[in-house]
PDB file of C-alpha atoms in Angstrom:
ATOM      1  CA  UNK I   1     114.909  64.921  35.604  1.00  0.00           C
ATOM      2  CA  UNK I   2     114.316  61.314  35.114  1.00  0.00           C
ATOM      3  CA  UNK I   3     112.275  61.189  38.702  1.00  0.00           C
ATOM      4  CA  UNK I   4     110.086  64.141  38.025  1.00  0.00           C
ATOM      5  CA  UNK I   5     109.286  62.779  34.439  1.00  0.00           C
ATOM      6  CA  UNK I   6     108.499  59.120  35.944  1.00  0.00           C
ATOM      7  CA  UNK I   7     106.470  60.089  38.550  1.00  0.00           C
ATOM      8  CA  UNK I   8     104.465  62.488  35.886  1.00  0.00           C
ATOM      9  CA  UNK I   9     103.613  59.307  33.548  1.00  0.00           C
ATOM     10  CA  UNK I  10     103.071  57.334  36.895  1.00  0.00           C
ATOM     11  CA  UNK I  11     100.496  59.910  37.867  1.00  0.00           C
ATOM     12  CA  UNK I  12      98.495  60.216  34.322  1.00  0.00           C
ATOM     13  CA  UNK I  13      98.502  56.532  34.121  1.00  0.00           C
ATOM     14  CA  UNK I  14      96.280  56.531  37.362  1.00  0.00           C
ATOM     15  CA  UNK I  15      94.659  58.928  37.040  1.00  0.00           C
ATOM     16  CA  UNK I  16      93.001  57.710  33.552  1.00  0.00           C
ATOM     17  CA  UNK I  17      92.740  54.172  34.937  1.00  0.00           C
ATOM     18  CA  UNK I  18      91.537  54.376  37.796  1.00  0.00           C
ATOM     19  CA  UNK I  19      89.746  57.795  38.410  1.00  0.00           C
ATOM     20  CA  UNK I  20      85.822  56.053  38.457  1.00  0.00           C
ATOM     21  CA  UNK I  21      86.627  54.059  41.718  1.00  0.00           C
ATOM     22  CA  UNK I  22      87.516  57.385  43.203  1.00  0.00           C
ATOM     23  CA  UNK I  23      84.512  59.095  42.184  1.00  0.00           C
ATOM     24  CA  UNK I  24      82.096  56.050  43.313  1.00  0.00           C
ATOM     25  CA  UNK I  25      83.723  56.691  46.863  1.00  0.00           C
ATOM     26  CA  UNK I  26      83.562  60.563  46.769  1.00  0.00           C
ATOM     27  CA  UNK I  27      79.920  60.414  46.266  1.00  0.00           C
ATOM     28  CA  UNK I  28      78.857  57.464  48.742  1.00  0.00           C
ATOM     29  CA  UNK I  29      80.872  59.612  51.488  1.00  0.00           C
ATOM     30  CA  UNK I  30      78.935  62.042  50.781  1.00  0.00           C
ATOM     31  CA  UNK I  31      76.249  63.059  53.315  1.00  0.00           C
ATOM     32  CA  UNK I  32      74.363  64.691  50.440  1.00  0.00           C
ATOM     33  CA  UNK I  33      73.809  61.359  48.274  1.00  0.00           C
ATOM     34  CA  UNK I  34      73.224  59.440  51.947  1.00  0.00           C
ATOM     35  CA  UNK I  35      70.351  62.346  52.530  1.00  0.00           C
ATOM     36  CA  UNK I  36      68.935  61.689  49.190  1.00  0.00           C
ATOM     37  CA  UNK I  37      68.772  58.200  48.630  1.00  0.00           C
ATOM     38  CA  UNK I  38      68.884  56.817  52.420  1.00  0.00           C
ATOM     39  CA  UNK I  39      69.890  53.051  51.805  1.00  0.00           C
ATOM     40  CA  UNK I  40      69.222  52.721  48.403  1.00  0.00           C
ATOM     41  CA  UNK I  41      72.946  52.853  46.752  1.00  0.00           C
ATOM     42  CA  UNK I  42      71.653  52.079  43.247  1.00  0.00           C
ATOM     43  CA  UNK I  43      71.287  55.519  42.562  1.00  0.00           C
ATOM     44  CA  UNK I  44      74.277  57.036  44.029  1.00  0.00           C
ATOM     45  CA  UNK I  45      76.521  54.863  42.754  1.00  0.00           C
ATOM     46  CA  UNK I  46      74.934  54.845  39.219  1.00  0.00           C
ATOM     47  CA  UNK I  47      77.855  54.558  36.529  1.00  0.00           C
ATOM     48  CA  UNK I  48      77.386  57.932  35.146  1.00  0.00           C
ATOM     49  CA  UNK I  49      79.269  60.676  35.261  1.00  0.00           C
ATOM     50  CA  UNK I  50      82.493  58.652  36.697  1.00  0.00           C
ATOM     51  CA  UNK I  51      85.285  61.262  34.753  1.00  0.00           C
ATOM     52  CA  UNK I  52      83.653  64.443  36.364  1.00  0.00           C
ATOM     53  CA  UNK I  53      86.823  66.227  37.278  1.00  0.00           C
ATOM     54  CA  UNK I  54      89.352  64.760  35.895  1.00  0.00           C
ATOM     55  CA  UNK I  55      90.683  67.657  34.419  1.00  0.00           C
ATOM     56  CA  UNK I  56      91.616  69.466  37.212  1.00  0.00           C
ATOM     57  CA  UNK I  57      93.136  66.451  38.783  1.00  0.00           C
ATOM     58  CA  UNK I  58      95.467  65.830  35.607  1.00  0.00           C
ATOM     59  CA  UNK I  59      96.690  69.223  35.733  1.00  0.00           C
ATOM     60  CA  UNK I  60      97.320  68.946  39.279  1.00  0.00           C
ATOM     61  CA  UNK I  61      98.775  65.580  39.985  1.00  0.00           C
ATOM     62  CA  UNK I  62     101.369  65.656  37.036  1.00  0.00           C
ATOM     63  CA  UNK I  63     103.054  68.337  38.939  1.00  0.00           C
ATOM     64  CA  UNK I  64     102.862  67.217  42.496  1.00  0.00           C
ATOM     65  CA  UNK I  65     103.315  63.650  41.459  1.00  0.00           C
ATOM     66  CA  UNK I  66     107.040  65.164  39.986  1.00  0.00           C
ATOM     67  CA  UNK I  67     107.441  67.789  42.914  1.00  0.00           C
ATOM     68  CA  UNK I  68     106.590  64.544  45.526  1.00  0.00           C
ATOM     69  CA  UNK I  69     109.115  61.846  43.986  1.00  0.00           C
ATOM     70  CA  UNK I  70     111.965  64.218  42.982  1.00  0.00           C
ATOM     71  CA  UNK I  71     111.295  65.683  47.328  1.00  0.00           C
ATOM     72  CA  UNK I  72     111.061  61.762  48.295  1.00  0.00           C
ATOM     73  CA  UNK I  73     114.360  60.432  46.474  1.00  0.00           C
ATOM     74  CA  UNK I  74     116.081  63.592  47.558  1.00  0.00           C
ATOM     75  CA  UNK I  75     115.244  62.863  51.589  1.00  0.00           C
ATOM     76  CA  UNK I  76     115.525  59.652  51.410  1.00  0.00           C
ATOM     77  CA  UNK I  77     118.953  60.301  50.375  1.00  0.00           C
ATOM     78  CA  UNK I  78     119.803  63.021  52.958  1.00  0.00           C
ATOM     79  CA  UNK I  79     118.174  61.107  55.731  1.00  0.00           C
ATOM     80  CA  UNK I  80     119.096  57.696  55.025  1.00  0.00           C
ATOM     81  CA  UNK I  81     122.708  58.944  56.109  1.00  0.00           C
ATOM     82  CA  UNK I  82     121.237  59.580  59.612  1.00  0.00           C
ATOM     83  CA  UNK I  83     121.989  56.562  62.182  1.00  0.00           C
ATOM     84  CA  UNK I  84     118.059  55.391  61.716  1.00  0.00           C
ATOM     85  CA  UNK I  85     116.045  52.292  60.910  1.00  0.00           C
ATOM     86  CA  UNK I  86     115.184  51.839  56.997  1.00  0.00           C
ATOM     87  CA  UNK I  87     111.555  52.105  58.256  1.00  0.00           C
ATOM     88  CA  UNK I  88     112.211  55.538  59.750  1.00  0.00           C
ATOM     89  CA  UNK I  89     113.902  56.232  56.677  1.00  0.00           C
ATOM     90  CA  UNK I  90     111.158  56.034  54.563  1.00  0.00           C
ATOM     91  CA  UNK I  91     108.606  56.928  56.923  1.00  0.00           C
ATOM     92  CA  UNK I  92     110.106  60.524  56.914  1.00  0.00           C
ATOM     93  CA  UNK I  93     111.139  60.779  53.469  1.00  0.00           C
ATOM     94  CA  UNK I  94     107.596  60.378  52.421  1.00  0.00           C
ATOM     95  CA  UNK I  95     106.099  62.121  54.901  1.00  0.00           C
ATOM     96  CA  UNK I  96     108.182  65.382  53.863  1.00  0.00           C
ATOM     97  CA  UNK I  97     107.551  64.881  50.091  1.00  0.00           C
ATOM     98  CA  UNK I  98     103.887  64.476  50.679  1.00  0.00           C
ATOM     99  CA  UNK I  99     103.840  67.891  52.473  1.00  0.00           C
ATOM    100  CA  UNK I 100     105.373  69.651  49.379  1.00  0.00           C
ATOM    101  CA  UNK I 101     102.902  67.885  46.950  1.00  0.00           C
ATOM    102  CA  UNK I 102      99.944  68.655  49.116  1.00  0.00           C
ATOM    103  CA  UNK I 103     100.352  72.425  48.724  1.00  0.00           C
ATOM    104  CA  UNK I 104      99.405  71.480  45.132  1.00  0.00           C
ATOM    105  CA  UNK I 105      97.016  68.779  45.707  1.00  0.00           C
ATOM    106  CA  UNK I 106      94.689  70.516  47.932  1.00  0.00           C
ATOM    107  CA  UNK I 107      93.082  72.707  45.648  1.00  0.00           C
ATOM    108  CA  UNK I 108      92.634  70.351  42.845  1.00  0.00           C
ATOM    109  CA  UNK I 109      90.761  68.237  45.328  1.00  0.00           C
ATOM    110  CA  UNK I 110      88.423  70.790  46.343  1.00  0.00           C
ATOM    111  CA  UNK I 111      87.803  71.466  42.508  1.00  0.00           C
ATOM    112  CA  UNK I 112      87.692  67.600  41.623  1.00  0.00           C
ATOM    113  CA  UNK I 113      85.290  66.507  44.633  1.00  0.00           C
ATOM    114  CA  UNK I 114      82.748  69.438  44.124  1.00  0.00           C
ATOM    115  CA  UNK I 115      82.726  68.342  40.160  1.00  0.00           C
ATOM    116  CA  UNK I 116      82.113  64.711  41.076  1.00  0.00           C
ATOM    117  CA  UNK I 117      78.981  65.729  43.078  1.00  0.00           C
ATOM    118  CA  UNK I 118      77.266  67.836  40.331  1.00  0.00           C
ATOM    119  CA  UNK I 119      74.248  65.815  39.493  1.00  0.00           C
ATOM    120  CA  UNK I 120      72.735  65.495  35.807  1.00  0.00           C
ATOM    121  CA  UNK I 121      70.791  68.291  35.053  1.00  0.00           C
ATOM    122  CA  UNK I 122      73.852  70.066  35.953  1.00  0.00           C
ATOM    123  CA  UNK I 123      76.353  68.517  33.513  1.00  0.00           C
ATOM    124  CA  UNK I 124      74.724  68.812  30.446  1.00  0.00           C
ATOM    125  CA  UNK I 125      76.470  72.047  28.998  1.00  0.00           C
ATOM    126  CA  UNK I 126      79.615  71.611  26.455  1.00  0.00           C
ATOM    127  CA  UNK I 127      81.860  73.399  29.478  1.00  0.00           C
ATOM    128  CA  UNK I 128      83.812  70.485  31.499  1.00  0.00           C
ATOM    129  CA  UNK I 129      82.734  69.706  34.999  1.00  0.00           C
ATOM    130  CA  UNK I 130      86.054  70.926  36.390  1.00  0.00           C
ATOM    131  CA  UNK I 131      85.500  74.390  34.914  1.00  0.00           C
ATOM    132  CA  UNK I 132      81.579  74.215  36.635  1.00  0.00           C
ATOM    133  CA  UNK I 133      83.016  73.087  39.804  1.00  0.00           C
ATOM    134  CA  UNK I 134      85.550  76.285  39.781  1.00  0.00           C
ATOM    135  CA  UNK I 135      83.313  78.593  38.779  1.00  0.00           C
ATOM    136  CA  UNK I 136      80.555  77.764  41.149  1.00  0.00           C
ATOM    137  CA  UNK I 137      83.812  78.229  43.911  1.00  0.00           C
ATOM    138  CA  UNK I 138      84.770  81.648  42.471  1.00  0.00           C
ATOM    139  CA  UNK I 139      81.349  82.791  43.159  1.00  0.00           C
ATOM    140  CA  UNK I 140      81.955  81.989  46.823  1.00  0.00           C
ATOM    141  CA  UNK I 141      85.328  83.576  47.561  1.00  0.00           C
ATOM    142  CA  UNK I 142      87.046  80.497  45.643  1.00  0.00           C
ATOM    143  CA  UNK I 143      90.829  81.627  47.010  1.00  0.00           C
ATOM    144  CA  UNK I 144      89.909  80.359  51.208  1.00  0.00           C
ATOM    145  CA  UNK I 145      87.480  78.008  49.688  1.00  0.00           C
ATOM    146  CA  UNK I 146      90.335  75.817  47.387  1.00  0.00           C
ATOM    147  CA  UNK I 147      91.967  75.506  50.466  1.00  0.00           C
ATOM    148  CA  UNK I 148      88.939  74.005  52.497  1.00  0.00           C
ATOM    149  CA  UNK I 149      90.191  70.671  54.009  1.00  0.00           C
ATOM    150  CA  UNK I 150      93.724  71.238  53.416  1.00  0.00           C
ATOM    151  CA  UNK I 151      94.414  70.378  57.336  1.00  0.00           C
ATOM    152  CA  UNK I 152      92.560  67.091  56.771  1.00  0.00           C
ATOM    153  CA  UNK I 153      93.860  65.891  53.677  1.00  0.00           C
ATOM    154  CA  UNK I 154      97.576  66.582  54.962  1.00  0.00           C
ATOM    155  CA  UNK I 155      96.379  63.983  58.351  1.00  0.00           C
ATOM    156  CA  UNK I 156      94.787  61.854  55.493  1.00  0.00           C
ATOM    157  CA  UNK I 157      98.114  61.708  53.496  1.00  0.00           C
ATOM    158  CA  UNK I 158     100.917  62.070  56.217  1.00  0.00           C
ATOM    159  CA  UNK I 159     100.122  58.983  58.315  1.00  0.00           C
ATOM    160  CA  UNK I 160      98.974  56.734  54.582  1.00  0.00           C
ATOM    161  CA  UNK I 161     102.152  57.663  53.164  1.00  0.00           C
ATOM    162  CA  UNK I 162     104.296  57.079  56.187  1.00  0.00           C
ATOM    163  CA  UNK I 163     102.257  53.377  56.483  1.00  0.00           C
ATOM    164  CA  UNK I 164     102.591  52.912  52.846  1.00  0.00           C
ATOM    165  CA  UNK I 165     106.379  53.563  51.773  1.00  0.00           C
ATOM    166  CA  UNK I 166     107.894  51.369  54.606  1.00  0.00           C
ATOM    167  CA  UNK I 167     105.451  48.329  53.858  1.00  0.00           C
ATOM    168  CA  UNK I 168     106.133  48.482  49.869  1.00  0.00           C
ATOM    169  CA  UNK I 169     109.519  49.254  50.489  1.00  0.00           C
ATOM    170  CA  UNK I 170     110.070  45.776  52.740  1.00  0.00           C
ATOM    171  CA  UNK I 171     107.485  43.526  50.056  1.00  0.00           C
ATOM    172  CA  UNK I 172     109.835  44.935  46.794  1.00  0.00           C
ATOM    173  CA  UNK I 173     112.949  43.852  48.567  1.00  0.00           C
ATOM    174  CA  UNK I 174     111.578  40.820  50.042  1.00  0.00           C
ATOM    175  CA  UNK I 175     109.754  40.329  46.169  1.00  0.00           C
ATOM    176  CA  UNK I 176     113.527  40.923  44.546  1.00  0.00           C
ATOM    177  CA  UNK I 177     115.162  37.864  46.827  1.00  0.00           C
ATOM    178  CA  UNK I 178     112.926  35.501  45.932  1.00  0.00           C
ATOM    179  CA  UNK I 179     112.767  36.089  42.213  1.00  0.00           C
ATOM    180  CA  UNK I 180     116.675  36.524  42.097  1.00  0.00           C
ATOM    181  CA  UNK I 181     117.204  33.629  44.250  1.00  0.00           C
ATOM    182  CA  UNK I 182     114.754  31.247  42.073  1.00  0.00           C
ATOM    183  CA  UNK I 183     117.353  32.321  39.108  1.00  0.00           C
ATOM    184  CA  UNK I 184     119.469  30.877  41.737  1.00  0.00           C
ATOM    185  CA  UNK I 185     121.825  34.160  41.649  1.00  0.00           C
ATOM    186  CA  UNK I 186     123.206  35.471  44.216  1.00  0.00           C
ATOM    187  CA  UNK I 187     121.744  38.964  45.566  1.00  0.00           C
ATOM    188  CA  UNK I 188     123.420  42.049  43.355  1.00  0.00           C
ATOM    189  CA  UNK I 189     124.620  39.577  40.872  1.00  0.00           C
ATOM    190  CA  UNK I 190     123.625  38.099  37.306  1.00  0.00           C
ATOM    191  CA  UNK I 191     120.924  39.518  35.092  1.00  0.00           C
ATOM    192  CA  UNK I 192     119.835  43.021  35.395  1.00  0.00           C
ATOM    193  CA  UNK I 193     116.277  43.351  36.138  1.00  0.00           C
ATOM    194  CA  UNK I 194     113.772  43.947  32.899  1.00  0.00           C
ATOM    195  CA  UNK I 195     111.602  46.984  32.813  1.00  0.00           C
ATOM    196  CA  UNK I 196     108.337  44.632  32.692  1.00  0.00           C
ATOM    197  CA  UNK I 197     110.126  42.467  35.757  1.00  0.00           C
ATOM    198  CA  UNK I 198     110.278  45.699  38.048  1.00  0.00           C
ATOM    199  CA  UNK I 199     107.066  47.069  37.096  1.00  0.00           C
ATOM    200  CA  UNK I 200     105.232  43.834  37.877  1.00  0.00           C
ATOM    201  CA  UNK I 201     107.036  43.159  41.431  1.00  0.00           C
ATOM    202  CA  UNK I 202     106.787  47.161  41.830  1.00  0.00           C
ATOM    203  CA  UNK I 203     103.012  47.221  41.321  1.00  0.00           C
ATOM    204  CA  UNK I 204     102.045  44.352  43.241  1.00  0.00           C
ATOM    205  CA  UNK I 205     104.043  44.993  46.402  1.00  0.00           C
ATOM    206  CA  UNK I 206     102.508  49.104  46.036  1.00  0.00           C
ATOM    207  CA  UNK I 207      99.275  47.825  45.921  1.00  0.00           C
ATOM    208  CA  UNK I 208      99.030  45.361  48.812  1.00  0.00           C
ATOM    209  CA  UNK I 209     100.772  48.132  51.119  1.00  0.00           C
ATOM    210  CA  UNK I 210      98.733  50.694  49.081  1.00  0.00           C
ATOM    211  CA  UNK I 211      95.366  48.494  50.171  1.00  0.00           C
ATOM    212  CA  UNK I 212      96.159  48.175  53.991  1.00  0.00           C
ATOM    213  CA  UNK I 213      97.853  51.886  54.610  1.00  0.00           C
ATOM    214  CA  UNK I 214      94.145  53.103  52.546  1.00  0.00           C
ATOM    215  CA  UNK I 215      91.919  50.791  55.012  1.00  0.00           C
ATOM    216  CA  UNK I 216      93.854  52.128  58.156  1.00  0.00           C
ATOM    217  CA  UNK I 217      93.669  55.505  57.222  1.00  0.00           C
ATOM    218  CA  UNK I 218      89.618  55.630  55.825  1.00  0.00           C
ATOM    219  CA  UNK I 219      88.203  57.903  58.784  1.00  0.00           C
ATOM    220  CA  UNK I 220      90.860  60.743  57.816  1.00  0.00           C
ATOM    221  CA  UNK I 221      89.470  60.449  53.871  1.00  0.00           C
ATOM    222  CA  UNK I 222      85.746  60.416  54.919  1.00  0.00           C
ATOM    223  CA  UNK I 223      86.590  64.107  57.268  1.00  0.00           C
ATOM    224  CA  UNK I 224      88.308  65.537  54.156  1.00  0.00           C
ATOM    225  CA  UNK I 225      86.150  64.595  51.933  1.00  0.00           C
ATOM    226  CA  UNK I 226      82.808  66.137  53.974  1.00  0.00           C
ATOM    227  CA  UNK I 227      85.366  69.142  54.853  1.00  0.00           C
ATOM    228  CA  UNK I 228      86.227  69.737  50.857  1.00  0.00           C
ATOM    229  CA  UNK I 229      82.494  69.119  49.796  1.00  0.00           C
ATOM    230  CA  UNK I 230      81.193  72.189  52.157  1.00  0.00           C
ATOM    231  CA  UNK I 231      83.376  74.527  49.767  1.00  0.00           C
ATOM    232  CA  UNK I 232      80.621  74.229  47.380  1.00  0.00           C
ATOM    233  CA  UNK I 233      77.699  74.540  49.495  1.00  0.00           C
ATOM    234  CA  UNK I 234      75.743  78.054  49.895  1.00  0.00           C
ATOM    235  CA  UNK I 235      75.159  77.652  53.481  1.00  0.00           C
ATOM    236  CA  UNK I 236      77.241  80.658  55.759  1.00  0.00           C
ATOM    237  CA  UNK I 237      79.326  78.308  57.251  1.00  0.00           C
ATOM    238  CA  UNK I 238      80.344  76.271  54.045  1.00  0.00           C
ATOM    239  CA  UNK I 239      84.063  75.696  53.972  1.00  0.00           C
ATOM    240  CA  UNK I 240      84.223  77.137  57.244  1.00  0.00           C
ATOM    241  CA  UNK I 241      83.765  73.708  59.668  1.00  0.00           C
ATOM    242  CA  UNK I 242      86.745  72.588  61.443  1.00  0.00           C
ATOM    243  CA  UNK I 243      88.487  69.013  61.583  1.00  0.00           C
ATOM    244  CA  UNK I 244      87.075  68.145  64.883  1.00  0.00           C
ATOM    245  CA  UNK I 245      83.696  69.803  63.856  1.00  0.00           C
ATOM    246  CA  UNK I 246      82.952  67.602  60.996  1.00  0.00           C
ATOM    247  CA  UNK I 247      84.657  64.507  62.838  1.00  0.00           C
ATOM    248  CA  UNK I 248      82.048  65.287  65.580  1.00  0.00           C
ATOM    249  CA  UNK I 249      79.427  65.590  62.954  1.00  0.00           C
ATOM    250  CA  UNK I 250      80.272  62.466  61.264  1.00  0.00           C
ATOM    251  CA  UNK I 251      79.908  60.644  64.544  1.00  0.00           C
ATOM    252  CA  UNK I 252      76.822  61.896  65.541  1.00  0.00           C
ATOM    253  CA  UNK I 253      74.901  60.484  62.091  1.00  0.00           C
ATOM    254  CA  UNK I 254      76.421  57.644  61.959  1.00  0.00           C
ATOM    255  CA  UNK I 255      78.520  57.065  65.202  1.00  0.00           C
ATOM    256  CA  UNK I 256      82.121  54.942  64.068  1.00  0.00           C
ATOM    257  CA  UNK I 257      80.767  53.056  61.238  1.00  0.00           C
ATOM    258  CA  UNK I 258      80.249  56.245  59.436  1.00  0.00           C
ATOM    259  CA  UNK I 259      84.287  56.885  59.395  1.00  0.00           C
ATOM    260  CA  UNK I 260      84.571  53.974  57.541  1.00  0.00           C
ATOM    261  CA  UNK I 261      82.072  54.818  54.674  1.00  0.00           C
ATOM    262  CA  UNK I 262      83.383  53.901  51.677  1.00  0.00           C
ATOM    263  CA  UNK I 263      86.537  52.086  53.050  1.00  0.00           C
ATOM    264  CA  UNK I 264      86.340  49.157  50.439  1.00  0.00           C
ATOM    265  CA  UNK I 265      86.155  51.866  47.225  1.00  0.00           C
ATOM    266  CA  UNK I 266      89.040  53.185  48.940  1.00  0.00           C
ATOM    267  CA  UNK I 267      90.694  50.291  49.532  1.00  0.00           C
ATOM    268  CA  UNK I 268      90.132  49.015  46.086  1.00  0.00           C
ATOM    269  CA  UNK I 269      90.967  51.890  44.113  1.00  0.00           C
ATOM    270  CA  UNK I 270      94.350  52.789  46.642  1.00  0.00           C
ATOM    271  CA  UNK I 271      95.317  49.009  45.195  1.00  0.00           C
ATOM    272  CA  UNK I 272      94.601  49.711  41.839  1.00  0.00           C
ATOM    273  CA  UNK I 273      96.126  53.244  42.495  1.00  0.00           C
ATOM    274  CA  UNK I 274      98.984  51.937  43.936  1.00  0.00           C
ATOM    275  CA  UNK I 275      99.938  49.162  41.551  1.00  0.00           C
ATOM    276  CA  UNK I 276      99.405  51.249  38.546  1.00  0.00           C
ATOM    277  CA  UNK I 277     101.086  54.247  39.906  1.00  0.00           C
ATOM    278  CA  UNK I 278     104.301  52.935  41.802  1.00  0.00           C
ATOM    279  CA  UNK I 279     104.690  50.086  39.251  1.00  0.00           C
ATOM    280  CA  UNK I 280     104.796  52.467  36.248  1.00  0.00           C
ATOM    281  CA  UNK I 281     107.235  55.033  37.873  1.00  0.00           C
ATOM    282  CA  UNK I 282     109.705  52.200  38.941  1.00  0.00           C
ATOM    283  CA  UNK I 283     109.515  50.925  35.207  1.00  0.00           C
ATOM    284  CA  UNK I 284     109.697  54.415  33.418  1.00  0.00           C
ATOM    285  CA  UNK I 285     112.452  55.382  36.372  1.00  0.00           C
ATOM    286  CA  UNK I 286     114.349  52.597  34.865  1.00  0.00           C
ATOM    287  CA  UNK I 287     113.984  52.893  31.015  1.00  0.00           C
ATOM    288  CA  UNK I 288     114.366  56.924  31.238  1.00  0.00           C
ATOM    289  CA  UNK I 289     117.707  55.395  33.238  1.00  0.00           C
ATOM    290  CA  UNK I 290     119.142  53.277  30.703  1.00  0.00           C
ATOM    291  CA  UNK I 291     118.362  55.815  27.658  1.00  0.00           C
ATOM    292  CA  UNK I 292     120.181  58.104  29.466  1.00  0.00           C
ATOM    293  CA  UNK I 293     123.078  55.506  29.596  1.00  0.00           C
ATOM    294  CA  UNK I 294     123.011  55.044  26.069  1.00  0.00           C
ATOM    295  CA  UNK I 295     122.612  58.592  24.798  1.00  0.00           C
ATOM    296  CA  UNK I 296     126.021  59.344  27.271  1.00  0.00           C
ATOM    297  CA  UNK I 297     127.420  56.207  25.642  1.00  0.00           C
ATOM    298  CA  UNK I 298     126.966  57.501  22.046  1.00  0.00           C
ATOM    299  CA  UNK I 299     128.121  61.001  22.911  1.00  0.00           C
ATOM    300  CA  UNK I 300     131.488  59.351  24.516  1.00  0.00           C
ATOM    301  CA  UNK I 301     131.972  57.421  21.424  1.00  0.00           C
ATOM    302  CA  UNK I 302     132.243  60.378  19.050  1.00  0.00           C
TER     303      UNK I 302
END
């Protein structure tokens, strides 16, 4: 219970924090904003209207933040008995809990994209972008549409999570050595480690793995997020393009440079992300750990 409510606080935290980044890098993938305002970024990337969408998002990633930690801990556990490399370990465990959380995820990013591209004139009613973006989806068979890009953001997360776990994995051990062995204690032994302590070494090894994995994997974010964005179109074939169609697409405008379009807002907010989101689970993990401990200490006293 501890996991699922760590990785829920984990997931708000980020999501609050760090949700503009996201949104500057939805819209300058976007072939729409690129159409409109050719090289001129000013407007695209004007700060305005950076929290479009949240809403969906929060109601989505508290749940498949909690459904992807409580799958990860659990495989890790079942597959770490296997005769395999810590590497593999991790590589798989993540892999399989971000296949559960995706089922959740998907639709929430279809919702959250298409609300992050609806321009001013559009957001000026009292109702919250989120609820504009699904309505303007229900009108256009919303049920096949949430799922529009679901392939691509599962080839998008798979291979970044199976980067990412292994590499922040290796810098928090390698983090933990060197701080215990400056205390000059031997590994296991002396002070436990304070909840600030293993939120700092947590966040900072997440988000240099988060940074690299995010760079690596930038051509499999810019096809999801043109596959998602075609949900909201009217056009006959909106939400209907393949992978390999839009990746073909993509190419032809812009030839390779254009799969890594937005790479650096990626790469920066994937740190920020990272840090924020693997730091504060590790810390909340911890303290949710040792209330726990006390509350069953109390109870065994009486």
């Amino acid at each position: 219970m501890e996991i699922y409510a760590a990785g829920a606080v984990a997931a708000f935290t980020v999501d609050v924090l760090a949700y503009p980044l996201d949104t500057l890098k939805t819209r300058y993938q976007s072939q729409d904003y690129i159409s409109t305002y050719g090289k001129s970024t000013q407007k695209a990337l004007a700060l305005r209207g950076l929290y479009q969408g949240i809403g969906s998002v929060v109601l989505a990633t508290l749940p498949a933040a909690g459904l992807f930690f409580s799958t990860y801990e659990k495989a890790k556990s079942v597959i770490g008995t296997l005769p395999l490399h810590q590497s593999l370990v991790h590589s798989s465990a993540s892999a399989t809990a971000e296949l559960a959380s995706c089922l959740v995820l998907a639709p929430a990013e279809v919702v959250k994209q298409n609300a992050q591209m609806l321009r001013e004139d559009a957001t000026q009613s009292r109702a919250s972008t989120s609820l504009q973006a699904w309505r303007q989806l229900a009108a256009k068979d919303a049920p096949r549409r949430l799922f529009t890009g679901y392939t691509a953001l599962v080839a998008r997360n798979l291979p970044f999570t199976a980067l990412q776990f292994p590499i922040f994995e290796h810098l928090r051990s390698w983090a933990w050595e060197r701080r215990l062995r400056k205390r000059g204690q031997g590994q296991g032994q002396g002070q436990e480690k304070g909840i600030l302590e293993t939120g700092l070494i947590a966040g900072g090894s997440a988000g240099s793995a988060g940074a690299v994995a995010a760079w690596i994997t930038t051509p499999s974010d810019v096809v999801k997020t043109r596959m998602m964005l075609t949900a909201g179109e009217g056009s006959e074939m909106s939400g209907k393009m393949t992978s390999w169609a839009v990746t073909r697409l993509i190419y032809k405008e812009r030839g390779l440079v254009g799969f890594f379009r937005g790479g650096l807002f990626r790469a920066g907010w994937t740190a920020l992300g990272s840090s924020l989101y693997l730091g504060t689970y590790d810390a909340a993990k911890l303290w949710l750990r040792r209330r726990k401990n006390e509350a069953d200490g109390d109870d065994s006293a009486l």
